[in-house]
mmCIF file of C-alpha atoms in Angstrom:
data_model
loop_
_atom_site.group_PDB
_atom_site.id
_atom_site.type_symbol
_atom_site.label_atom_id
_atom_site.label_comp_id
_atom_site.label_asym_id
_atom_site.label_seq_id
_atom_site.Cartn_x
_atom_site.Cartn_y
_atom_site.Cartn_z
ATOM 1 C CA MET A 1 0.447 19.846 1.873
ATOM 2 C CA LYS A 2 4.127 19.268 2.446
ATOM 3 C CA ARG A 3 5.517 15.997 3.740
ATOM 4 C CA ASP A 4 6.967 17.639 6.846
ATOM 5 C CA GLU A 5 3.567 19.124 7.635
ATOM 6 C CA VAL A 6 1.917 15.714 7.403
ATOM 7 C CA LEU A 7 4.563 14.086 9.587
ATOM 8 C CA THR A 8 4.125 16.855 12.149
ATOM 9 C CA ILE A 9 0.380 16.253 12.160
ATOM 10 C CA LEU A 10 0.953 12.517 12.576
ATOM 11 C CA ALA A 11 3.306 13.102 15.484
ATOM 12 C CA THR A 12 0.802 15.468 17.073
ATOM 13 C CA HIS A 13 -2.016 12.948 16.786
ATOM 14 C CA ARG A 14 0.062 9.864 17.548
ATOM 15 C CA GLU A 15 -1.835 9.089 20.749
ATOM 16 C CA GLN A 16 -5.206 9.208 19.013
ATOM 17 C CA LEU A 17 -3.871 7.110 16.137
ATOM 18 C CA GLU A 18 -2.559 4.495 18.553
ATOM 19 C CA LYS A 19 -5.928 4.367 20.301
ATOM 20 C CA LEU A 20 -7.504 3.740 16.906
ATOM 21 C CA GLY A 21 -5.242 0.748 16.364
ATOM 22 C CA VAL A 22 -2.561 2.343 14.216
ATOM 23 C CA LYS A 23 0.076 1.352 16.766
ATOM 24 C CA SER A 24 1.136 -1.537 14.555
ATOM 25 C CA LEU A 25 2.119 0.836 11.761
ATOM 26 C CA SER A 26 5.666 2.104 11.721
ATOM 27 C CA LEU A 27 6.443 5.710 10.833
ATOM 28 C CA ARG A 28 7.963 4.446 7.582
ATOM 29 C CA GLU A 29 4.722 2.649 6.704
ATOM 30 C CA LEU A 30 2.738 5.794 7.481
ATOM 31 C CA GLN A 31 5.058 7.806 5.235
ATOM 32 C CA ARG A 32 4.488 5.280 2.439
ATOM 33 C CA MET A 33 0.730 5.709 2.836
ATOM 34 C CA ILE A 34 0.938 9.500 2.911
ATOM 35 C CA ASP A 35 3.471 10.143 0.133
ATOM 36 C CA PRO A 36 0.888 9.563 -2.656
ATOM 37 C CA ILE A 37 -1.478 12.020 -0.966
ATOM 38 C CA ILE A 38 1.204 14.697 -0.819
ATOM 39 C CA THR A 39 2.421 14.172 -4.376
ATOM 40 C CA GLY A 40 -1.117 13.926 -5.685
ATOM 41 C CA LYS A 41 -0.494 10.481 -7.111
ATOM 42 C CA SER A 42 -2.731 7.600 -6.139
ATOM 43 C CA SER A 43 -1.688 3.968 -6.391
ATOM 44 C CA GLU A 44 -5.336 2.900 -6.457
#
């Protein structure tokens, strides 16, 4: 999955994410969380 695709999905589901309490996360923080998923590298 490409980064742009993930960001598009996030933007599309922003309302649902905010309802789930993700409102406190900035887009930059979300990108930081998602980058490892896209690149296939896990920090865990």
